[in-house]
Amino acid sequence: MNEEDVIWDRLLQDFVSLPPTLFPTSAGPPTTPSPTIPDSPTLPPSSEQPCGISPTLRSELLTNIAEEVSGGPIIAGTYQERALNWLIGQDEFFVCPDNPKAYQRYILAAFYYATDGDNWAECSAPTSFDDPDAIAAANANCDIITTPIPGGNLNPLFLPTTQGDKAWLTPVYECEWAGITCRVETNCVDRIEFERNGLGGILPFELKDLDDLRFLILERGATQGTIPVEFGDIEDLVFLDLDFNQLEGTIPDQIYSFTNLVQLDLNNNLLSGTISPLIGNLRNLVFFQVSENQFTGAIPPEISQLTSLVTGSFELNENLSGSLEGLCESITSKPSYTLIADCNPLGPGLPPGFNAVVVRPVFQVYSVALHREMHNT
């Protein structure tokens, strides 16, 4: 088990002792394996008039949906075009333009093609969309199960959700695709989660229109590009976990507007720039990792405003400096806490150039080299 897993396990074990957040908490039913789909599209009454309209009109109306979501005309050769072409001409589920979830199906198809879905380790689309044997083979190569997330600070609303287990782009409701959970009440996407599944490409900004999305967990892939500024429109986001990828650029200021956010996990990427003073807005943040990137500049004093923080990791960046004294005062008051930095955040007494790893009830000290060795195991 690597260090991140150890921290995660300890974090989950001790959440019952954490101080309450601003969110209400309530018990809810566990995740269920099969969704109830009240608004799934109706198959066309005849091949001549699909959805009760002409094929040409259906194509135009679905194109309008795609252009509205993607912010303009669909450009040839893009992931948006591949998603739209699939939706119009290859999707055997045959969504109709008046279906309220048509936009959601387009967005998830865009996500699939943007992240190089055909080359995922598992749960990729079938080699033929209308061949039952190809669909069965794709489903047989799909064993992804989303991680159960407890209530409390990690899942403050604890809404009942469904869990998908089918290969992507197969002719079932999109909430049944693996790595997706949807809210039972609305059939809207609540979570997208993949780890070690070979996701590549880029993060599609179209995810911004998944209004109910709370968990975006895309770990240990090869996703490149930047974190889209449009993600700032996902107002209900609780988890943003993009660690161990190849993301570049800065943390968009829009991310710091997520007042519901409890986990921001961006370690082991190629991110750069500074940590904005806007970090102080994330008053409900419990888990914050930006280690092993290329961040520079001073850690803003507003970091001390993260009074709910239990785990903070800042080490092995380009030239990150500043004081964590205020954060130390807050975090060490917790029943369980971890703080990792390339200095001594607790004050004098430890040699410079060492990481202070603070864990209840004592702290241990690891050298940078040893920490890197542990991080890569």
Coordinates of C-alpha atoms in Angstrom, one line a residue:
M1 CA 0.0 0.0 0.0
N2 CA 1.5 3.4 -1.0
E3 CA 1.6 6.5 1.2
E4 CA -1.5 8.0 -0.5
D5 CA -3.5 4.9 0.2
V6 CA -2.4 4.9 3.9
I7 CA -3.4 8.6 4.3
W8 CA -6.7 7.9 2.6
D9 CA -7.5 4.9 4.8
R10 CA -6.6 6.8 7.9
L11 CA -8.7 9.8 6.8
L12 CA -11.8 7.6 6.3
Q13 CA -11.3 5.9 9.6
D14 CA -11.2 9.1 11.5
F15 CA -13.9 11.2 9.8
V16 CA -16.4 10.4 12.5
S17 CA -14.3 12.5 14.9
L18 CA -14.0 15.5 12.6
P19 CA -15.7 18.8 13.5
P20 CA -19.0 19.3 11.5
T21 CA -19.0 21.3 8.3
L22 CA -21.6 23.8 7.1
F23 CA -23.4 20.9 5.4
P24 CA -26.3 19.0 6.8
T25 CA -25.7 15.3 7.1
S26 CA -28.2 12.5 7.0
A27 CA -28.2 8.8 6.4
G28 CA -29.2 7.6 3.0
P29 CA -29.7 4.3 1.3
P30 CA -26.6 2.6 -0.1
T31 CA -25.7 2.7 -3.8
T32 CA -27.8 0.4 -5.8
P33 CA -26.7 -1.6 -8.9
S34 CA -29.5 -0.8 -11.3
P35 CA -31.1 2.6 -12.1
T36 CA -34.8 3.3 -12.4
I37 CA -35.2 5.2 -15.6
P38 CA -38.5 7.1 -15.9
D39 CA -37.5 9.3 -18.7
S40 CA -35.5 7.0 -21.0
P41 CA -36.1 7.6 -24.7
T42 CA -38.8 5.7 -26.5
L43 CA -37.8 3.7 -29.5
P44 CA -39.0 5.2 -32.8
P45 CA -42.5 4.0 -33.9
S46 CA -41.2 3.2 -37.4
S47 CA -37.9 3.4 -39.3
E48 CA -39.4 6.0 -41.6
Q49 CA -40.2 8.5 -38.8
P50 CA -37.8 8.1 -35.9
C51 CA -38.9 9.9 -32.8
G52 CA -42.0 11.0 -34.7
I53 CA -39.9 13.3 -36.9
S54 CA -37.8 13.0 -40.0
P55 CA -34.2 11.7 -39.6
T56 CA -33.0 15.1 -41.0
L57 CA -34.9 17.1 -38.4
R58 CA -33.7 14.7 -35.6
S59 CA -30.1 15.2 -36.8
E60 CA -30.5 19.0 -36.8
L61 CA -32.0 19.1 -33.3
L62 CA -29.3 16.9 -31.8
T63 CA -26.7 19.1 -33.5
N64 CA -28.3 22.1 -31.9
I65 CA -28.0 20.4 -28.5
A66 CA -24.3 19.6 -29.1
E67 CA -23.6 23.2 -30.3
E68 CA -25.3 24.7 -27.3
V69 CA -23.2 22.5 -24.9
S70 CA -19.9 23.0 -26.8
G71 CA -20.4 26.7 -27.3
G72 CA -20.5 26.9 -31.1
P73 CA -20.4 25.0 -34.4
I74 CA -19.0 21.5 -34.1
I75 CA -15.6 21.4 -35.8
A76 CA -14.5 18.5 -38.0
G77 CA -11.9 16.2 -36.6
T78 CA -12.7 17.1 -32.9
Y79 CA -13.9 14.9 -30.1
Q80 CA -17.1 16.8 -30.2
E81 CA -17.7 15.8 -33.8
R82 CA -17.1 12.1 -33.0
A83 CA -19.5 12.3 -30.1
L84 CA -22.2 13.9 -32.2
N85 CA -21.7 11.5 -35.1
W86 CA -22.1 8.6 -32.7
L87 CA -25.2 10.1 -31.1
I88 CA -26.9 10.7 -34.4
G89 CA -25.9 7.7 -36.5
Q90 CA -24.4 5.0 -34.3
D91 CA -26.1 5.0 -30.9
E92 CA -28.4 2.0 -30.9
F93 CA -30.2 3.4 -27.9
F94 CA -31.6 6.0 -30.3
V95 CA -32.1 9.0 -28.1
C96 CA -34.7 11.5 -29.3
P97 CA -34.0 15.3 -29.2
D98 CA -36.9 16.0 -26.9
N99 CA -35.5 13.6 -24.3
P100 CA -34.4 15.7 -21.3
K101 CA -31.2 13.6 -20.9
A102 CA -30.1 14.0 -24.6
Y103 CA -27.6 16.7 -23.5
Q104 CA -26.2 14.4 -20.8
R105 CA -25.7 11.5 -23.2
Y106 CA -23.8 13.9 -25.6
I107 CA -21.6 15.2 -22.8
L108 CA -20.6 11.7 -21.7
A109 CA -19.9 10.7 -25.3
A110 CA -17.7 13.8 -25.6
F111 CA -15.9 12.8 -22.4
Y112 CA -15.3 9.3 -23.8
Y113 CA -13.7 10.6 -27.0
A114 CA -11.9 13.5 -25.4
T115 CA -10.1 11.1 -23.0
D116 CA -9.2 8.5 -25.7
G117 CA -11.9 6.1 -24.6
D118 CA -11.1 3.5 -27.3
N119 CA -7.7 3.0 -25.7
W120 CA -8.9 2.7 -22.1
A121 CA -7.8 -0.4 -20.2
E122 CA -11.3 -1.6 -19.8
C123 CA -14.9 -0.6 -20.4
S124 CA -14.2 0.9 -23.9
A125 CA -17.0 0.9 -26.4
P126 CA -17.8 -2.2 -28.5
T127 CA -16.0 -2.6 -31.8
S128 CA -19.4 -2.6 -33.5
F129 CA -22.3 -0.7 -32.0
D130 CA -25.0 -2.9 -33.5
D131 CA -23.4 -6.3 -33.0
P132 CA -24.7 -8.2 -29.9
D133 CA -21.5 -10.3 -29.7
A134 CA -19.3 -7.2 -29.8
I135 CA -21.5 -5.5 -27.1
A136 CA -21.3 -8.7 -24.9
A137 CA -17.5 -8.8 -25.4
A138 CA -17.1 -5.1 -24.4
N139 CA -19.2 -5.7 -21.3
A140 CA -17.2 -8.8 -20.4
N141 CA -14.1 -6.5 -20.4
C142 CA -15.6 -4.1 -17.9
D143 CA -15.1 -4.7 -14.2
I144 CA -14.9 -1.1 -12.9
I145 CA -16.7 -0.4 -9.7
T146 CA -17.0 3.1 -8.2
T147 CA -15.6 3.5 -4.7
P148 CA -18.1 3.7 -1.9
I149 CA -17.9 7.1 -0.2
P150 CA -19.2 7.4 3.3
G151 CA -21.4 10.2 4.7
G152 CA -20.1 12.9 7.0
N153 CA -17.6 15.4 5.7
L154 CA -16.6 13.4 2.6
N155 CA -20.2 13.1 1.4
P156 CA -22.2 15.7 3.3
L157 CA -25.5 15.2 1.4
F158 CA -25.2 11.4 1.1
L159 CA -27.7 11.2 -1.8
P160 CA -28.8 7.8 -3.0
T161 CA -27.3 6.9 -6.3
T162 CA -27.2 4.2 -9.0
Q163 CA -24.0 2.6 -10.1
G164 CA -23.1 1.7 -13.7
D165 CA -21.4 -1.5 -14.7
K166 CA -21.6 -1.6 -18.5
A167 CA -19.1 -0.7 -21.3
W168 CA -19.3 2.8 -22.6
L169 CA -21.5 3.7 -25.6
T170 CA -23.4 0.5 -25.3
P171 CA -27.1 0.8 -26.0
V172 CA -28.3 1.3 -22.4
Y173 CA -29.0 4.3 -20.4
E174 CA -25.8 6.3 -19.8
C175 CA -26.2 6.0 -16.1
E176 CA -25.5 2.3 -16.6
W177 CA -22.0 2.9 -18.0
A178 CA -19.2 1.9 -15.7
G179 CA -17.5 4.6 -13.7
I180 CA -20.8 6.6 -13.6
T181 CA -23.2 7.0 -10.7
C182 CA -26.4 8.9 -11.1
R183 CA -28.8 10.4 -8.5
V184 CA -31.8 8.1 -8.1
E185 CA -34.2 11.1 -7.8
T186 CA -33.1 12.9 -11.0
N187 CA -31.1 10.4 -13.1
C188 CA -28.5 13.0 -13.5
V189 CA -24.8 12.2 -13.3
D190 CA -23.5 12.5 -9.7
R191 CA -20.0 11.0 -10.2
I192 CA -17.4 10.1 -12.8
E193 CA -14.7 8.0 -11.4
F194 CA -11.7 6.2 -13.0
E195 CA -8.4 5.1 -11.6
R196 CA -5.6 3.4 -13.5
N197 CA -7.8 2.9 -16.5
G198 CA -5.5 4.5 -19.1
L199 CA -7.4 7.7 -19.7
G200 CA -5.5 10.0 -22.0
G201 CA -6.4 13.0 -24.1
I202 CA -7.7 16.1 -22.4
L203 CA -10.4 17.1 -19.9
P204 CA -13.5 18.2 -21.9
F205 CA -14.9 21.5 -20.8
E206 CA -18.4 20.2 -21.6
L207 CA -18.6 18.6 -18.1
K208 CA -19.5 22.0 -16.9
D209 CA -23.1 21.3 -18.0
L210 CA -23.5 18.3 -15.7
D211 CA -25.3 20.4 -13.2
D212 CA -25.5 17.7 -10.5
L213 CA -22.0 16.5 -10.8
R214 CA -20.4 16.3 -7.3
F215 CA -17.5 13.9 -7.7
L216 CA -14.9 14.1 -10.5
I217 CA -12.3 11.4 -9.8
L218 CA -9.8 10.7 -12.6
E219 CA -6.7 9.3 -11.0
R220 CA -3.5 7.8 -12.4
G221 CA -4.0 8.2 -16.1
A222 CA -2.2 10.1 -18.9
T223 CA -4.6 13.0 -19.3
Q224 CA -2.9 16.2 -20.6
G225 CA -3.8 19.8 -21.2
T226 CA -5.1 22.2 -18.6
I227 CA -7.9 22.1 -16.0
P228 CA -10.7 23.9 -17.9
V229 CA -11.8 27.2 -16.4
E230 CA -15.3 26.2 -17.3
F231 CA -15.2 23.6 -14.5
G232 CA -15.9 26.6 -12.2
D233 CA -19.5 26.3 -13.4
I234 CA -19.9 22.9 -11.6
E235 CA -21.3 24.5 -8.5
D236 CA -22.1 21.3 -6.5
L237 CA -18.6 19.8 -6.9
V238 CA -17.4 18.1 -3.7
F239 CA -14.4 16.1 -5.0
L240 CA -12.0 17.1 -7.6
D241 CA -9.3 14.4 -7.8
L242 CA -7.0 14.5 -10.8
D243 CA -3.8 13.2 -9.3
F244 CA -1.0 11.3 -11.2
N245 CA -1.8 12.7 -14.6
Q246 CA 0.1 15.0 -17.0
L247 CA -2.0 18.2 -16.5
E248 CA -0.3 21.5 -17.1
G249 CA -1.0 25.2 -16.5
T250 CA -2.3 26.8 -13.3
I251 CA -5.2 26.0 -11.0
P252 CA -8.0 28.2 -12.4
D253 CA -9.2 30.8 -10.0
Q254 CA -12.7 29.5 -10.7
I255 CA -11.8 26.3 -8.8
Y256 CA -11.5 28.4 -5.6
S257 CA -15.2 29.3 -5.9
F258 CA -16.2 25.7 -5.0
T259 CA -17.5 26.4 -1.5
N260 CA -18.8 22.8 -1.2
L261 CA -15.4 21.3 -2.0
V262 CA -14.0 18.9 0.5
Q263 CA -11.2 17.3 -1.5
L264 CA -8.8 18.9 -4.0
D265 CA -6.3 16.3 -5.0
L266 CA -3.9 17.5 -7.8
N267 CA -0.5 15.9 -6.8
N268 CA 1.9 14.4 -9.3
N269 CA 1.1 16.5 -12.3
L270 CA 2.9 19.3 -14.2
L271 CA 0.9 22.1 -12.8
S272 CA 2.6 25.4 -12.3
G273 CA 2.1 29.0 -11.1
T274 CA 1.2 30.0 -7.6
I275 CA -1.4 29.0 -5.1
S276 CA -4.0 31.8 -5.1
P277 CA -5.0 33.6 -1.9
L278 CA -8.5 32.6 -3.0
I279 CA -7.7 29.2 -1.4
G280 CA -9.1 30.7 1.8
N281 CA -12.6 30.5 0.3
L282 CA -12.5 26.7 0.5
R283 CA -13.6 26.7 4.2
N284 CA -14.9 23.1 3.9
L285 CA -11.8 21.6 2.3
V286 CA -10.7 18.5 4.2
F287 CA -8.1 17.1 1.8
F288 CA -5.6 19.2 -0.2
Q289 CA -2.7 17.8 -2.1
V290 CA -0.5 19.7 -4.6
S291 CA 2.8 17.9 -4.1
E292 CA 5.1 16.9 -6.9
N293 CA 4.1 19.6 -9.4
Q294 CA 5.9 22.8 -10.5
F295 CA 4.3 25.4 -8.2
T296 CA 6.3 28.5 -7.3
G297 CA 6.0 31.5 -5.1
A298 CA 4.8 31.9 -1.5
I299 CA 2.0 29.9 0.0
P300 CA -0.6 32.6 0.8
P301 CA -1.4 33.2 4.5
E302 CA -5.0 32.6 3.6
I303 CA -4.1 28.9 3.8
S304 CA -4.7 29.2 7.5
Q305 CA -8.4 29.8 6.9
L306 CA -8.8 26.1 5.9
T307 CA -10.1 25.2 9.3
S308 CA -11.6 21.9 8.2
L309 CA -8.4 20.6 6.7
V310 CA -7.1 17.3 7.9
T311 CA -4.5 16.4 5.2
G312 CA -2.2 18.9 3.4
S313 CA 0.6 18.0 1.1
F314 CA 2.9 20.6 -0.5
E315 CA 6.3 18.9 -1.0
L316 CA 8.5 18.4 -4.1
N317 CA 7.5 21.5 -6.1
E318 CA 9.6 23.8 -8.2
N319 CA 10.1 26.6 -5.6
L320 CA 7.2 26.8 -3.2
S321 CA 7.9 28.8 -0.1
G322 CA 6.2 30.5 2.8
S323 CA 4.9 29.7 6.2
L324 CA 2.4 27.1 7.2
E325 CA 2.4 28.2 10.9
G326 CA -1.3 29.2 10.9
L327 CA -2.3 26.0 9.2
C328 CA -0.3 24.0 11.7
E329 CA -2.2 25.5 14.6
S330 CA -5.5 24.5 13.0
I331 CA -4.6 21.1 11.6
T332 CA -2.8 19.8 14.7
S333 CA -6.0 20.4 16.8
K334 CA -7.7 17.6 14.8
P335 CA -7.9 14.0 16.2
S336 CA -6.1 12.8 13.1
Y337 CA -4.0 14.9 10.7
T338 CA -1.3 14.8 8.1
L339 CA 0.9 17.7 6.9
I340 CA 3.7 17.2 4.4
A341 CA 6.1 19.9 3.3
D342 CA 9.7 20.4 2.2
C343 CA 10.5 22.3 5.3
N344 CA 9.6 22.2 9.0
P345 CA 6.1 23.6 9.2
L346 CA 6.1 23.3 13.0
G347 CA 8.9 25.7 13.7
P348 CA 12.6 25.1 14.7
G349 CA 13.9 21.8 15.8
L350 CA 14.0 19.8 12.6
P351 CA 16.9 20.0 10.1
P352 CA 16.1 22.0 6.9
G353 CA 15.5 20.1 3.7
F354 CA 13.4 17.4 5.4
N355 CA 9.7 16.7 5.1
A356 CA 7.7 16.9 8.2
V357 CA 5.0 14.2 8.1
V358 CA 2.6 14.9 10.9
V359 CA 0.4 12.0 12.0
R360 CA -1.5 11.6 15.2
P361 CA -0.2 11.6 17.9
V362 CA 3.4 12.1 16.9
F363 CA 5.3 13.3 13.8
Q364 CA 7.9 11.4 11.8
V365 CA 10.6 12.9 9.5
Y366 CA 11.5 11.6 6.1
S367 CA 14.1 12.9 3.7
V368 CA 13.0 14.1 0.3
A369 CA 14.6 11.1 -1.3
L370 CA 12.9 8.6 0.9
H371 CA 9.6 10.4 0.5
R372 CA 9.9 10.2 -3.3
E373 CA 10.8 6.5 -3.0
M374 CA 7.7 5.8 -0.9
H375 CA 5.5 7.9 -3.2
N376 CA 6.4 5.8 -6.2
T377 CA 5.9 2.4 -4.7

